Tab-separated table of C-alpha atoms in Angstrom:
chain	number	residue	atom	x	y	z
A	1	UNK	CA	45.026	-62.146	-43.735
A	2	UNK	CA	48.241	-60.203	-41.742
A	3	UNK	CA	49.927	-62.673	-39.748
A	4	UNK	CA	51.841	-61.733	-36.457
A	5	UNK	CA	54.426	-64.006	-35.653
A	6	UNK	CA	54.842	-65.093	-32.176
A	7	UNK	CA	57.994	-67.361	-30.587
A	8	UNK	CA	57.466	-68.539	-27.032
A	9	UNK	CA	59.409	-67.871	-24.308
A	10	UNK	CA	62.190	-70.439	-24.839
A	11	UNK	CA	62.903	-69.206	-28.592
A	12	UNK	CA	61.037	-72.339	-29.799
A	13	UNK	CA	58.295	-72.676	-32.257
A	14	UNK	CA	56.741	-70.240	-33.966
A	15	UNK	CA	53.101	-69.777	-33.428
A	16	UNK	CA	50.511	-67.796	-36.705
A	17	UNK	CA	48.073	-65.200	-35.157
A	18	UNK	CA	45.694	-64.672	-37.997
A	19	UNK	CA	44.424	-60.952	-37.828
A	20	UNK	CA	41.386	-60.446	-40.458
A	21	UNK	CA	41.234	-62.273	-44.174
A	22	UNK	CA	43.015	-61.851	-46.798
A	23	UNK	CA	40.860	-63.174	-49.860
A	24	UNK	CA	43.063	-61.053	-52.778
A	25	UNK	CA	45.572	-64.520	-53.600
A	26	UNK	CA	42.143	-67.008	-53.958
A	27	UNK	CA	41.220	-66.716	-57.247
A	28	UNK	CA	39.679	-69.990	-58.435
A	29	UNK	CA	43.141	-71.593	-59.591
A	30	UNK	CA	44.714	-71.106	-55.705
A	31	UNK	CA	41.564	-72.479	-54.611
A	32	UNK	CA	41.827	-75.576	-56.705
A	33	UNK	CA	45.280	-75.907	-55.345
A	34	UNK	CA	44.438	-75.333	-52.041
A	35	UNK	CA	41.564	-78.482	-52.400
A	36	UNK	CA	44.228	-80.591	-54.175
A	37	UNK	CA	46.611	-80.289	-51.283
A	38	UNK	CA	44.391	-80.611	-48.787
A	39	UNK	CA	43.274	-84.179	-50.454
A	40	UNK	CA	47.133	-84.663	-50.383
A	41	UNK	CA	49.572	-82.307	-49.144
A	42	UNK	CA	51.855	-84.547	-50.729
A	43	UNK	CA	50.720	-84.659	-54.007
A	44	UNK	CA	53.304	-83.214	-56.406
A	45	UNK	CA	53.275	-80.003	-58.324
A	46	UNK	CA	53.587	-81.852	-61.518
A	47	UNK	CA	50.370	-83.996	-60.517
A	48	UNK	CA	48.368	-80.546	-59.648
A	49	UNK	CA	49.704	-78.185	-62.360
A	50	UNK	CA	47.741	-81.109	-64.733
A	51	UNK	CA	44.800	-80.837	-62.184
A	52	UNK	CA	44.705	-77.040	-62.482
A	53	UNK	CA	45.918	-76.521	-65.995
A	54	UNK	CA	49.604	-74.906	-64.873
A	55	UNK	CA	52.983	-75.714	-65.371
A	56	UNK	CA	54.648	-77.621	-62.231
A	57	UNK	CA	56.868	-73.978	-61.785
A	58	UNK	CA	53.556	-72.153	-61.647
A	59	UNK	CA	52.100	-74.279	-58.456
A	60	UNK	CA	55.058	-73.795	-57.181
A	61	UNK	CA	55.386	-70.191	-57.051
A	62	UNK	CA	51.684	-70.388	-56.250
A	63	UNK	CA	52.081	-72.583	-53.518
A	64	UNK	CA	54.410	-70.487	-52.311
A	65	UNK	CA	52.782	-67.656	-52.113
A	66	UNK	CA	50.276	-69.200	-49.999
A	67	UNK	CA	52.234	-69.920	-48.072
A	68	UNK	CA	54.221	-66.973	-47.003
A	69	UNK	CA	51.098	-65.110	-46.821
A	70	UNK	CA	50.125	-67.268	-44.010
A	71	UNK	CA	46.900	-68.401	-46.426
A	72	UNK	CA	47.677	-72.296	-45.967
A	73	UNK	CA	50.828	-74.838	-43.832
A	74	UNK	CA	51.931	-77.593	-45.056
A	75	UNK	CA	52.367	-80.080	-41.918
A	76	UNK	CA	52.851	-83.638	-40.906
A	77	UNK	CA	49.219	-84.237	-38.959
A	78	UNK	CA	50.269	-86.689	-36.177
A	79	UNK	CA	48.348	-88.949	-33.745
A	80	UNK	CA	48.687	-87.998	-30.266
A	81	UNK	CA	47.860	-91.150	-28.383
A	82	UNK	CA	50.770	-93.012	-30.977
A	83	UNK	CA	53.101	-90.548	-29.815
A	84	UNK	CA	52.272	-90.981	-26.120
A	85	UNK	CA	50.075	-88.234	-25.362
A	86	UNK	CA	47.090	-90.250	-23.766
A	87	UNK	CA	44.932	-87.214	-23.045
A	88	UNK	CA	43.644	-84.507	-24.971
A	89	UNK	CA	41.198	-81.270	-23.836
A	90	UNK	CA	39.264	-78.905	-25.025
A	91	UNK	CA	39.292	-75.955	-22.392
A	92	UNK	CA	37.052	-73.107	-21.732
A	93	UNK	CA	38.448	-69.943	-20.369
A	94	UNK	CA	37.164	-66.934	-18.582
A	95	UNK	CA	38.699	-63.917	-18.736
A	96	UNK	CA	39.048	-59.987	-17.072
A	97	UNK	CA	41.097	-57.258	-19.146
A	98	UNK	CA	43.152	-57.656	-22.823
A	99	UNK	CA	41.827	-60.923	-24.126
A	100	UNK	CA	44.011	-60.961	-26.653
A	101	UNK	CA	46.939	-60.757	-24.470
A	102	UNK	CA	45.509	-63.099	-23.082
A	103	UNK	CA	45.088	-65.232	-25.960
A	104	UNK	CA	48.784	-64.399	-26.528
A	105	UNK	CA	50.029	-66.074	-23.895
A	106	UNK	CA	48.332	-68.982	-23.777
A	107	UNK	CA	49.662	-69.926	-27.322
A	108	UNK	CA	53.197	-69.930	-26.031
A	109	UNK	CA	52.385	-72.652	-24.397
A	110	UNK	CA	53.686	-75.732	-25.539
A	111	UNK	CA	51.201	-78.089	-24.967
A	112	UNK	CA	48.762	-75.874	-26.671
A	113	UNK	CA	47.719	-77.036	-29.527
A	114	UNK	CA	44.578	-74.119	-30.561
A	115	UNK	CA	43.771	-70.938	-28.937
A	116	UNK	CA	40.398	-69.174	-29.958
A	117	UNK	CA	38.429	-65.829	-29.300
A	118	UNK	CA	34.816	-67.230	-28.513
A	119	UNK	CA	31.576	-65.976	-27.833
A	120	UNK	CA	29.205	-67.055	-25.583
A	121	UNK	CA	29.859	-68.525	-21.622
A	122	UNK	CA	33.867	-68.691	-22.534
A	123	UNK	CA	35.852	-66.132	-23.783
A	124	UNK	CA	38.741	-68.048	-24.880
A	125	UNK	CA	38.819	-72.140	-26.183
A	126	UNK	CA	42.095	-73.704	-26.020
A	127	UNK	CA	42.784	-77.149	-26.556
A	128	UNK	CA	45.892	-79.378	-25.184
A	129	UNK	CA	47.758	-82.020	-25.580
A	130	UNK	CA	48.986	-84.075	-22.571
A	131	UNK	CA	50.987	-87.396	-21.776
A	132	UNK	CA	48.504	-88.114	-18.933
A	133	UNK	CA	46.369	-86.913	-16.054
A	134	UNK	CA	48.957	-85.468	-14.164
A	135	UNK	CA	50.398	-83.346	-16.827
A	136	UNK	CA	46.888	-82.025	-17.418
A	137	UNK	CA	46.573	-80.879	-14.003
A	138	UNK	CA	49.942	-79.225	-14.033
A	139	UNK	CA	48.873	-77.794	-17.564
A	140	UNK	CA	45.408	-76.383	-15.723
A	141	UNK	CA	47.631	-75.053	-13.141
A	142	UNK	CA	49.409	-72.901	-15.418
A	143	UNK	CA	46.701	-72.176	-17.528
A	144	UNK	CA	45.270	-70.240	-14.203
A	145	UNK	CA	48.436	-68.602	-13.594
A	146	UNK	CA	48.077	-66.567	-16.606
A	147	UNK	CA	47.105	-62.938	-15.574
A	148	UNK	CA	43.583	-62.259	-17.049
A	149	UNK	CA	42.280	-65.996	-16.404
A	150	UNK	CA	39.858	-65.879	-13.862
A	151	UNK	CA	38.085	-70.043	-14.655
A	152	UNK	CA	39.074	-72.591	-16.992
A	153	UNK	CA	36.739	-75.587	-17.580
A	154	UNK	CA	38.113	-78.703	-19.087
A	155	UNK	CA	36.235	-81.070	-21.545
A	156	UNK	CA	38.266	-83.707	-21.844
A	157	UNK	CA	38.298	-85.948	-24.492
A	158	UNK	CA	37.133	-89.917	-24.196
A	159	UNK	CA	36.802	-90.550	-27.949
A	160	UNK	CA	37.867	-88.594	-31.042
A	161	UNK	CA	35.009	-89.776	-33.779
A	162	UNK	CA	36.194	-87.210	-36.677
A	163	UNK	CA	38.923	-84.802	-37.216
A	164	UNK	CA	39.458	-83.565	-41.074
A	165	UNK	CA	41.141	-80.956	-42.815
A	166	UNK	CA	39.402	-81.123	-46.152
A	167	UNK	CA	36.373	-78.467	-46.085
A	168	UNK	CA	38.053	-76.676	-49.219
A	169	UNK	CA	37.580	-73.432	-49.539
A	170	UNK	CA	34.837	-70.642	-49.396
């Protein structure tokens, strides 16, 4: 997997762009380590080492390689509602021109936390986290102003029933 790093126009957060897949790092032990961290991202390396048959130092090195290669990230997953973001939406976009360039521009927006190129009636799907409906409207206007965006359709989340990151490894 090659990862391209993009910084937003403010020089702020980095956005990882994944191109293809690299399974060379994913032997059975690496997959077991990933599954351990999917269950608990704060699990001590010594505990993981016991579960997978490696020393703490070996687990630390393997985790660092997985992080450096972009195979995984270890992050704090927050509840947007508890942080004052009371509106979330998935937005379908129809585009014209260079699809990847449009996707890269959308990924630069701070409120966009997810961009995917799709097949079907939309060219792109983005997920946004907003303070309220006025903020969502502002974001929709900014999305529509991106060169290459022809139309948008917002799917406002009313209630989140499931969100998980423990899908394991292939």
